[in-house]
Amino acid sequence: MPHLNILVLPGDHIGPEITAAALEIVMEARRLIGLPLEFRHAEIGHASLQRTGHAIPDSVVDAARSADGVILGPCDTYGYPPVDQGGVNPSSRLRLSLDLYANIRPSRSIAGVPALATRMDLVIVRENTEGFYADRNMFAGAGEFMPTPDIALAVRKVTAHASRRIARVACEKAMQRRKKLSLVSKANVLKLSDGLFLREAKSVAAEYPELAVDHVLVDAMASHLIRSPQAFDVIVTTNMFGDILSNEAAELCGGLGLAGSLNAGDRHAMAQATHGSAPDIAGQDRANPCALIFSVAMLFDWLGKRHRSDALTRAATLIDRATLDVLADPARRTRDLGGSLGTHAFANEVRERLADLAA
Ligand code: NAD
């Protein structure tokens, strides 16, 4: 099988630290299992703004388009200058340019890791290209504008096409899991836009008679997740609701440092932690790299299926398992989980466990 190209974009603040940690593990997996992968690196974020005046230059988007997969570190999007001064959000630019319309965000309780929810195992499937995110839901210009200094308006976009394709991803995911799908909307108030999402999602779900499908309003879902997170399997929803609910779900089962995610389309996929660039702990070897490590495992699983590579699928399973095994030991955790290991030391533990598992 020809080698696959992975583009690595370390991002800002803790981004380079956790990306280096994840890559240590990936390189070990490549050595142990013989993965058909080559890596290229490119600068984005503040480093790129300083050097080129753009947080994500066109050349990086082109490189991502021609890569087989992307590993994206978190970016300090809030700290960038305005868009017309180069401060484009790299994550949203890549999601749109590569048509990464599905953001898959699993949340599961991890054996031994203290968490509010101890029996939770769900996946939030979040629409990734439209909805309330007015900075990226227009063909040209932005859907957020100010007619006067004291009035700000934002346009929300929901289309039948995007609703159907995200619903299909969620249905397929639920079919591989416990066959339970929850459609989440605010269709009681946003009757046209969320009504459209719900209509299309229901129509796609009807093609899967084996699935148990329900509809939950987003505010109720915020409560249900606290009260009975174990009741849910796959949740599908629009962009911003998915973003917020997935942070809530991540916190319930151990925190943002564990929250991996995959942005996937029909032809491209990008590993990206759910959390941001954590400026408060940057440069201190304190960040938990697990979220990005789990995200990379998801990317390898996606690539393994797409390219029918048993080696990549095995690497995904082993990286995930090795990380869970290390997390199970309270003495080998990072500080956000009450441990004392630094980012690099934690990655070393996972690397060693991976070698044991692959032997
Ligand atoms: P954040 O997710 O960066 O941090 C929130 C809290 O969680 C902080 O206390 C941080 O220390 C902690 N945290 C996050 N990741 C951690 C990790 N791996 N290990 C240990 N602790 C971790 O959110 P924020 O502080 O609101 O945002 C910082 C910047 O990140 C902003 O510019 C924001 O726009 C951006 N952001 C980017 C993304 C993304 O790239 N997907 C997502 C959210 C926020």
GROMACS .gro file of C-alpha atoms and ligand atoms in nm:
model
  403
    1MET     CA    1   0.000   0.000   0.000
    2PRO     CA    2   0.140   0.348  -0.088
    3HIS     CA    3   0.226   0.573   0.204
    4LEU     CA    4  -0.040   0.811   0.329
    5ASN     CA    5   0.048   1.173   0.396
    6ILE     CA    6  -0.046   1.324   0.729
    7LEU     CA    7  -0.025   1.701   0.770
    8VAL     CA    8   0.059   1.811   1.125
    9LEU     CA    9  -0.044   2.162   1.237
   10PRO     CA   10   0.062   2.218   1.600
   11GLY     CA   11  -0.146   2.534   1.670
   12ASP     CA   12  -0.104   2.775   1.963
   13HIS     CA   13  -0.023   2.772   2.339
   14ILE     CA   14  -0.043   2.406   2.455
   15GLY     CA   15  -0.090   2.297   2.090
   16PRO     CA   16   0.279   2.228   2.014
   17GLU     CA   17   0.325   2.047   2.349
   18ILE     CA   18   0.034   1.806   2.310
   19THR     CA   19   0.102   1.758   1.938
   20ALA     CA   20   0.463   1.657   2.015
   21ALA     CA   21   0.335   1.416   2.281
   22ALA     CA   22   0.080   1.260   2.045
   23LEU     CA   23   0.343   1.227   1.771
   24GLU     CA   24   0.583   1.045   2.005
   25ILE     CA   25   0.316   0.779   2.043
   26VAL     CA   26   0.237   0.775   1.673
   27MET     CA   27   0.605   0.730   1.584
   28GLU     CA   28   0.627   0.440   1.827
   29ALA     CA   29   0.317   0.285   1.667
   30ARG     CA   30   0.474   0.332   1.325
   31ARG     CA   31   0.794   0.160   1.445
   32LEU     CA   32   0.610  -0.128   1.613
   33ILE     CA   33   0.337  -0.196   1.358
   34GLY     CA   34   0.491  -0.063   1.036
   35LEU     CA   35   0.233   0.204   0.955
   36PRO     CA   36   0.227   0.332   0.596
   37LEU     CA   37   0.248   0.697   0.700
   38GLU     CA   38   0.457   1.002   0.618
   39PHE     CA   39   0.433   1.329   0.808
   40ARG     CA   40   0.463   1.690   0.699
   41HIS     CA   41   0.451   1.985   0.935
   42ALA     CA   42   0.326   2.338   0.874
   43GLU     CA   43   0.285   2.649   1.084
   44ILE     CA   44  -0.053   2.802   1.163
   45GLY     CA   45  -0.185   3.039   1.431
   46HIS     CA   46   0.027   3.304   1.600
   47ALA     CA   47   0.353   3.169   1.456
   48SER     CA   48   0.214   3.197   1.105
   49LEU     CA   49   0.051   3.537   1.173
   50GLN     CA   50   0.392   3.673   1.273
   51ARG     CA   51   0.574   3.526   0.974
   52THR     CA   52   0.314   3.560   0.696
   53GLY     CA   53   0.036   3.783   0.830
   54HIS     CA   54  -0.215   3.495   0.804
   55ALA     CA   55  -0.324   3.251   1.076
   56ILE     CA   56  -0.373   2.992   0.803
   57PRO     CA   57  -0.212   3.072   0.467
   58ASP     CA   58  -0.358   2.933   0.142
   59SER     CA   59  -0.052   2.710   0.103
   60VAL     CA   60  -0.147   2.526   0.425
   61VAL     CA   61  -0.505   2.477   0.309
   62ASP     CA   62  -0.372   2.336  -0.021
   63ALA     CA   63  -0.138   2.104   0.170
   64ALA     CA   64  -0.433   1.985   0.383
   65ARG     CA   65  -0.639   1.921   0.068
   66SER     CA   66  -0.370   1.705  -0.081
   67ALA     CA   67  -0.297   1.520   0.246
   68ASP     CA   68  -0.474   1.198   0.345
   69GLY     CA   69  -0.532   1.320   0.698
   70VAL     CA   70  -0.468   1.621   0.921
   71ILE     CA   71  -0.367   1.646   1.288
   72LEU     CA   72  -0.469   1.990   1.416
   73GLY     CA   73  -0.350   2.129   1.749
   74PRO     CA   74  -0.579   2.375   1.930
   75CYS     CA   75  -0.571   2.737   1.817
   76ASP     CA   76  -0.610   3.063   2.011
   77THR     CA   77  -0.886   3.186   1.783
   78TYR     CA   78  -1.013   3.441   2.034
   79GLY     CA   79  -0.669   3.604   2.048
   80TYR     CA   80  -0.632   3.656   1.672
   81PRO     CA   81  -0.669   3.992   1.499
   82PRO     CA   82  -0.982   4.053   1.284
   83VAL     CA   83  -1.026   3.840   0.974
   84ASP     CA   84  -0.929   4.126   0.740
   85GLN     CA   85  -0.596   4.139   0.924
   86GLY     CA   86  -0.525   3.769   0.874
   87GLY     CA   87  -0.695   3.632   1.186
   88VAL     CA   88  -0.894   3.360   1.013
   89ASN     CA   89  -0.991   3.068   1.238
   90PRO     CA   90  -0.779   2.775   1.108
   91SER     CA   91  -1.019   2.513   1.234
   92SER     CA   92  -1.326   2.657   1.061
   93ARG     CA   93  -1.130   2.730   0.741
   94LEU     CA   94  -1.014   2.368   0.726
   95ARG     CA   95  -1.356   2.229   0.812
   96LEU     CA   96  -1.510   2.426   0.526
   97SER     CA   97  -1.230   2.385   0.272
   98LEU     CA   98  -1.213   2.008   0.320
   99ASP     CA   99  -1.591   1.976   0.368
  100LEU     CA  100  -1.548   1.810   0.707
  101TYR     CA  101  -1.918   1.818   0.774
  102ALA     CA  102  -1.930   1.573   1.067
  103ASN     CA  103  -1.771   1.641   1.401
  104ILE     CA  104  -1.769   1.313   1.594
  105ARG     CA  105  -1.725   1.369   1.968
  106PRO     CA  106  -1.730   1.059   2.189
  107SER     CA  107  -1.761   1.084   2.569
  108ARG     CA  108  -1.712   0.773   2.779
  109SER     CA  109  -1.642   0.703   3.143
  110ILE     CA  110  -1.290   0.565   3.178
  111ALA     CA  111  -1.220   0.284   3.424
  112GLY     CA  112  -1.059   0.426   3.738
  113VAL     CA  113  -1.074   0.792   3.632
  114PRO     CA  114  -1.277   1.000   3.878
  115ALA     CA  115  -1.578   1.153   3.702
  116LEU     CA  116  -1.929   1.275   3.774
  117ALA     CA  117  -2.066   1.010   3.539
  118THR     CA  118  -1.927   0.661   3.583
  119ARG     CA  119  -2.140   0.464   3.336
  120MET     CA  120  -2.149   0.687   3.034
  121ASP     CA  121  -2.062   0.594   2.676
  122LEU     CA  122  -2.209   0.817   2.409
  123VAL     CA  123  -2.113   0.993   2.087
  124ILE     CA  124  -2.226   1.341   1.991
  125VAL     CA  125  -2.245   1.384   1.613
  126ARG     CA  126  -2.232   1.756   1.549
  127GLU     CA  127  -2.309   1.928   1.217
  128ASN     CA  128  -1.989   2.116   1.137
  129THR     CA  129  -2.048   2.354   0.846
  130GLU     CA  130  -2.347   2.581   0.915
  131GLY     CA  131  -2.595   2.655   1.198
  132PHE     CA  132  -2.532   2.940   1.442
  133TYR     CA  133  -2.164   2.984   1.343
  134ALA     CA  134  -2.225   3.295   1.138
  135ASP     CA  135  -1.855   3.350   1.067
  136ARG     CA  136  -1.853   3.049   0.837
  137ASN     CA  137  -2.203   2.982   0.713
  138MET     CA  138  -2.210   3.217   0.413
  139PHE     CA  139  -2.074   3.165   0.061
  140ALA     CA  140  -1.928   3.518   0.070
  141GLY     CA  141  -1.909   3.762   0.356
  142ALA     CA  142  -2.009   3.683   0.711
  143GLY     CA  143  -2.354   3.619   0.854
  144GLU     CA  144  -2.282   3.842   1.152
  145PHE     CA  145  -2.316   4.217   1.109
  146MET     CA  146  -2.394   4.545   1.289
  147PRO     CA  147  -2.642   4.781   1.123
  148THR     CA  148  -2.572   5.037   1.399
  149PRO     CA  149  -2.312   5.046   1.680
  150ASP     CA  150  -2.582   4.923   1.919
  151ILE     CA  151  -2.741   4.644   1.716
  152ALA     CA  152  -2.567   4.317   1.629
  153LEU     CA  153  -2.733   4.052   1.415
  154ALA     CA  154  -2.629   3.697   1.333
  155VAL     CA  155  -2.783   3.471   1.072
  156ARG     CA  156  -2.831   3.102   1.142
  157LYS     CA  157  -2.828   2.870   0.844
  158VAL     CA  158  -2.986   2.525   0.831
  159THR     CA  159  -3.012   2.333   0.506
  160ALA     CA  160  -3.186   2.009   0.417
  161HIS     CA  161  -2.866   1.881   0.254
  162ALA     CA  162  -2.643   1.933   0.560
  163SER     CA  163  -2.913   1.802   0.793
  164ARG     CA  164  -2.955   1.484   0.590
  165ARG     CA  165  -2.587   1.406   0.561
  166ILE     CA  166  -2.515   1.459   0.931
  167ALA     CA  167  -2.818   1.249   1.020
  168ARG     CA  168  -2.685   0.969   0.799
  169VAL     CA  169  -2.346   0.974   0.973
  170ALA     CA  170  -2.526   0.952   1.308
  171CYS     CA  171  -2.750   0.665   1.194
  172GLU     CA  172  -2.452   0.467   1.065
  173LYS     CA  173  -2.266   0.529   1.391
  174ALA     CA  174  -2.568   0.420   1.597
  175MET     CA  175  -2.600   0.102   1.386
  176GLN     CA  176  -2.242   0.010   1.484
  177ARG     CA  177  -2.317   0.077   1.852
  178ARG     CA  178  -2.623   0.024   2.072
  179LYS     CA  179  -2.872   0.124   1.799
  180LYS     CA  180  -3.016   0.420   1.986
  181LEU     CA  181  -3.031   0.765   1.828
  182SER     CA  182  -3.140   1.093   1.987
  183LEU     CA  183  -3.219   1.388   1.762
  184VAL     CA  184  -3.160   1.715   1.949
  185SER     CA  185  -3.310   2.047   1.843
  186LYS     CA  186  -3.493   2.357   1.962
  187ALA     CA  187  -3.773   2.299   1.714
  188ASN     CA  188  -4.035   2.416   1.964
  189VAL     CA  189  -3.903   2.772   1.921
  190LEU     CA  190  -3.694   2.773   1.604
  191LYS     CA  191  -3.981   2.617   1.415
  192LEU     CA  192  -3.852   2.681   1.066
  193SER     CA  193  -3.478   2.622   1.100
  194ASP     CA  194  -3.473   2.347   1.361
  195GLY     CA  195  -3.800   2.225   1.218
  196LEU     CA  196  -3.617   2.167   0.890
  197PHE     CA  197  -3.328   1.991   1.064
  198LEU     CA  198  -3.569   1.766   1.250
  199ARG     CA  199  -3.781   1.689   0.943
  200GLU     CA  200  -3.476   1.580   0.744
  201ALA     CA  201  -3.311   1.393   1.032
  202LYS     CA  202  -3.633   1.199   1.099
  203SER     CA  203  -3.669   1.114   0.733
  204VAL     CA  204  -3.312   0.974   0.717
  205ALA     CA  205  -3.357   0.786   1.046
  206ALA     CA  206  -3.673   0.623   0.905
  207GLU     CA  207  -3.446   0.436   0.663
  208TYR     CA  208  -3.297   0.256   0.966
  209PRO     CA  209  -3.587   0.058   1.118
  210GLU     CA  210  -3.353  -0.118   1.364
  211LEU     CA  211  -3.272   0.210   1.538
  212ALA     CA  212  -3.467   0.333   1.841
  213VAL     CA  213  -3.502   0.704   1.764
  214ASP     CA  214  -3.622   0.982   1.992
  215HIS     CA  215  -3.630   1.360   1.979
  216VAL     CA  216  -3.511   1.567   2.276
  217LEU     CA  217  -3.517   1.946   2.305
  218VAL     CA  218  -3.170   2.088   2.362
  219ASP     CA  219  -3.245   2.245   2.700
  220ALA     CA  220  -3.393   1.918   2.823
  221MET     CA  221  -3.090   1.734   2.687
  222ALA     CA  222  -2.860   1.957   2.894
  223SER     CA  223  -3.046   1.831   3.203
  224HIS     CA  224  -3.077   1.467   3.093
  225LEU     CA  225  -2.701   1.449   3.038
  226ILE     CA  226  -2.644   1.535   3.403
  227ARG     CA  227  -2.924   1.318   3.539
  228SER     CA  228  -2.892   1.003   3.325
  229PRO     CA  229  -2.601   1.018   3.078
  230GLN     CA  230  -2.598   0.638   3.056
  231ALA     CA  231  -2.936   0.654   2.878
  232PHE     CA  232  -2.782   0.794   2.557
  233ASP     CA  233  -2.592   0.629   2.276
  234VAL     CA  234  -2.566   0.856   1.969
  235ILE     CA  235  -2.685   1.217   1.976
  236VAL     CA  236  -2.709   1.417   1.655
  237THR     CA  237  -2.761   1.791   1.647
  238THR     CA  238  -2.678   2.120   1.480
  239ASN     CA  239  -2.342   2.295   1.509
  240MET     CA  240  -2.357   2.510   1.822
  241PHE     CA  241  -2.581   2.280   2.025
  242GLY     CA  242  -2.335   1.998   1.948
  243ASP     CA  243  -2.040   2.213   2.051
  244ILE     CA  244  -2.192   2.304   2.386
  245LEU     CA  245  -2.341   1.963   2.471
  246SER     CA  246  -2.014   1.790   2.388
  247ASN     CA  247  -1.822   2.009   2.633
  248GLU     CA  248  -2.081   1.926   2.897
  249ALA     CA  249  -2.054   1.555   2.818
  250ALA     CA  250  -1.673   1.573   2.826
  251GLU     CA  251  -1.675   1.735   3.167
  252LEU     CA  252  -1.911   1.469   3.302
  253CYS     CA  253  -1.671   1.189   3.225
  254GLY     CA  254  -1.341   1.336   3.337
  255GLY     CA  255  -1.280   1.672   3.172
  256LEU     CA  256  -1.176   1.845   2.854
  257GLY     CA  257  -0.828   1.696   2.868
  258LEU     CA  258  -0.980   1.360   2.772
  259ALA     CA  259  -1.215   1.481   2.498
  260GLY     CA  260  -1.101   1.364   2.157
  261SER     CA  261  -1.282   1.434   1.832
  262LEU     CA  262  -1.269   1.371   1.461
  263ASN     CA  263  -1.382   1.608   1.187
  264ALA     CA  264  -1.478   1.392   0.893
  265GLY     CA  265  -1.616   1.432   0.544
  266ASP     CA  266  -1.645   1.194   0.252
  267ARG     CA  267  -1.282   1.239   0.142
  268HIS     CA  268  -1.092   1.401   0.427
  269ALA     CA  269  -1.058   1.371   0.804
  270MET     CA  270  -0.890   1.579   1.070
  271ALA     CA  271  -0.802   1.485   1.429
  272GLN     CA  272  -0.869   1.774   1.668
  273ALA     CA  273  -0.908   1.784   2.047
  274THR     CA  274  -1.239   1.927   2.166
  275HIS     CA  275  -1.065   2.176   2.395
  276GLY     CA  276  -0.896   2.505   2.311
  277SER     CA  277  -0.536   2.623   2.338
  278ALA     CA  278  -0.543   2.659   2.723
  279PRO     CA  279  -0.326   2.973   2.753
  280ASP     CA  280  -0.338   2.946   3.134
  281ILE     CA  281  -0.119   2.635   3.137
  282ALA     CA  282   0.082   2.683   2.816
  283GLY     CA  283   0.456   2.619   2.820
  284GLN     CA  284   0.452   2.447   3.162
  285ASP     CA  285   0.448   2.080   3.056
  286ARG     CA  286   0.112   2.054   3.234
  287ALA     CA  287  -0.134   1.992   2.952
  288ASN     CA  288  -0.305   1.657   2.927
  289PRO     CA  289  -0.233   1.521   2.577
  290CYS     CA  290  -0.506   1.252   2.594
  291ALA     CA  291  -0.769   1.443   2.396
  292LEU     CA  292  -0.537   1.477   2.098
  293ILE     CA  293  -0.407   1.120   2.136
  294PHE     CA  294  -0.765   0.984   2.130
  295SER     CA  295  -0.838   1.210   1.830
  296VAL     CA  296  -0.541   1.068   1.643
  297ALA     CA  297  -0.661   0.715   1.721
  298MET     CA  298  -0.998   0.812   1.568
  299LEU     CA  299  -0.820   0.946   1.258
  300PHE     CA  300  -0.625   0.621   1.219
  301ASP     CA  301  -0.944   0.420   1.256
  302TRP     CA  302  -1.108   0.634   0.982
  303LEU     CA  303  -0.802   0.597   0.756
  304GLY     CA  304  -0.784   0.223   0.826
  305LYS     CA  305  -1.142   0.175   0.707
  306ARG     CA  306  -1.104   0.405   0.407
  307HIS     CA  307  -0.780   0.249   0.286
  308ARG     CA  308  -0.854  -0.103   0.410
  309SER     CA  309  -0.538  -0.099   0.620
  310ASP     CA  310  -0.543  -0.350   0.905
  311ALA     CA  311  -0.222  -0.192   1.037
  312LEU     CA  312  -0.388   0.149   1.079
  313THR     CA  313  -0.698  -0.004   1.237
  314ARG     CA  314  -0.478  -0.201   1.477
  315ALA     CA  315  -0.275   0.110   1.560
  316ALA     CA  316  -0.597   0.298   1.639
  317THR     CA  317  -0.712   0.023   1.877
  318LEU     CA  318  -0.373  -0.013   2.046
  319ILE     CA  319  -0.316   0.361   2.092
  320ASP     CA  320  -0.661   0.394   2.246
  321ARG     CA  321  -0.608   0.089   2.471
  322ALA     CA  322  -0.259   0.194   2.582
  323THR     CA  323  -0.386   0.541   2.678
  324LEU     CA  324  -0.679   0.396   2.874
  325ASP     CA  325  -0.448   0.152   3.054
  326VAL     CA  326  -0.214   0.431   3.166
  327LEU     CA  327  -0.508   0.647   3.275
  328ALA     CA  328  -0.638   0.363   3.494
  329ASP     CA  329  -0.338   0.410   3.727
  330PRO     CA  330  -0.383   0.719   3.952
  331ALA     CA  331  -0.004   0.755   3.981
  332ARG     CA  332   0.032   0.800   3.607
  333ARG     CA  333  -0.200   1.088   3.526
  334THR     CA  334  -0.157   1.455   3.446
  335ARG     CA  335  -0.248   1.726   3.696
  336ASP     CA  336  -0.593   1.804   3.559
  337LEU     CA  337  -0.684   1.448   3.667
  338GLY     CA  338  -0.519   1.477   4.009
  339GLY     CA  339  -0.189   1.319   3.903
  340SER     CA  340   0.161   1.462   3.891
  341LEU     CA  341   0.293   1.364   3.547
  342GLY     CA  342   0.388   1.624   3.290
  343THR     CA  343   0.273   1.612   2.929
  344HIS     CA  344   0.592   1.449   2.809
  345ALA     CA  345   0.618   1.197   3.093
  346PHE     CA  346   0.258   1.087   3.035
  347ALA     CA  347   0.326   1.033   2.665
  348ASN     CA  348   0.628   0.821   2.760
  349GLU     CA  349   0.410   0.599   2.976
  350VAL     CA  350   0.167   0.550   2.688
  351ARG     CA  351   0.456   0.477   2.453
  352GLU     CA  352   0.587   0.206   2.685
  353ARG     CA  353   0.242   0.053   2.731
  354LEU     CA  354   0.195   0.052   2.354
  355ALA     CA  355   0.517  -0.144   2.314
  356ASP     CA  356   0.389  -0.404   2.568
  357LEU     CA  357   0.054  -0.435   2.391
  358ALA     CA  358   0.207  -0.466   2.045
  359ALA     CA  359   0.459  -0.734   2.156
  360NAD     P1  360  -0.981   2.598   2.668
  360NAD     O1  361  -1.050   2.475   2.623
  360NAD     O2  362  -0.852   2.630   2.603
  360NAD     O3  363  -0.954   2.590   2.827
  360NAD     C1  364  -1.060   2.578   2.921
  360NAD     C2  365  -1.001   2.523   3.053
  360NAD     O4  366  -0.966   2.385   3.034
  360NAD     C3  367  -0.871   2.592   3.096
  360NAD     O5  368  -0.867   2.602   3.236
  360NAD     C4  369  -0.762   2.499   3.047
  360NAD     O6  370  -0.642   2.505   3.124
  360NAD     C5  371  -0.829   2.362   3.059
  360NAD     N1  372  -0.778   2.270   2.958
  360NAD     C6  373  -0.807   2.271   2.824
  360NAD     N2  374  -0.738   2.175   2.762
  360NAD     C7  375  -0.665   2.112   2.857
  360NAD     C8  376  -0.572   2.004   2.854
  360NAD     N3  377  -0.542   1.940   2.739
  360NAD     N4  378  -0.513   1.966   2.970
  360NAD     C9  379  -0.541   2.026   3.085
  360NAD     N5  380  -0.629   2.130   3.096
  360NAD    C10  381  -0.689   2.172   2.981
  360NAD     O7  382  -1.085   2.716   2.651
  360NAD     P2  383  -1.060   2.875   2.660
  360NAD     O8  384  -0.958   2.904   2.765
  360NAD     O9  385  -1.193   2.931   2.670
  360NAD    O10  386  -1.002   2.914   2.518
  360NAD    C11  387  -0.864   2.936   2.490
  360NAD    C12  388  -0.850   2.965   2.342
  360NAD    O11  389  -0.881   2.845   2.270
  360NAD    C13  390  -0.942   3.074   2.288
  360NAD    O12  391  -0.871   3.153   2.196
  360NAD    C14  392  -1.054   2.998   2.220
  360NAD    O13  393  -1.112   3.072   2.115
  360NAD    C15  394  -0.978   2.878   2.168
  360NAD     N6  395  -1.059   2.758   2.145
  360NAD    C16  396  -1.022   2.681   2.040
  360NAD    C17  397  -1.087   2.562   2.017
  360NAD    C18  398  -1.043   2.477   1.903
  360NAD    O14  399  -0.940   2.503   1.841
  360NAD     N7  400  -1.116   2.373   1.874
  360NAD    C19  401  -1.190   2.520   2.103
  360NAD    C20  402  -1.223   2.599   2.213
  360NAD    C21  403  -1.155   2.718   2.234
   0.00000   0.00000   0.00000
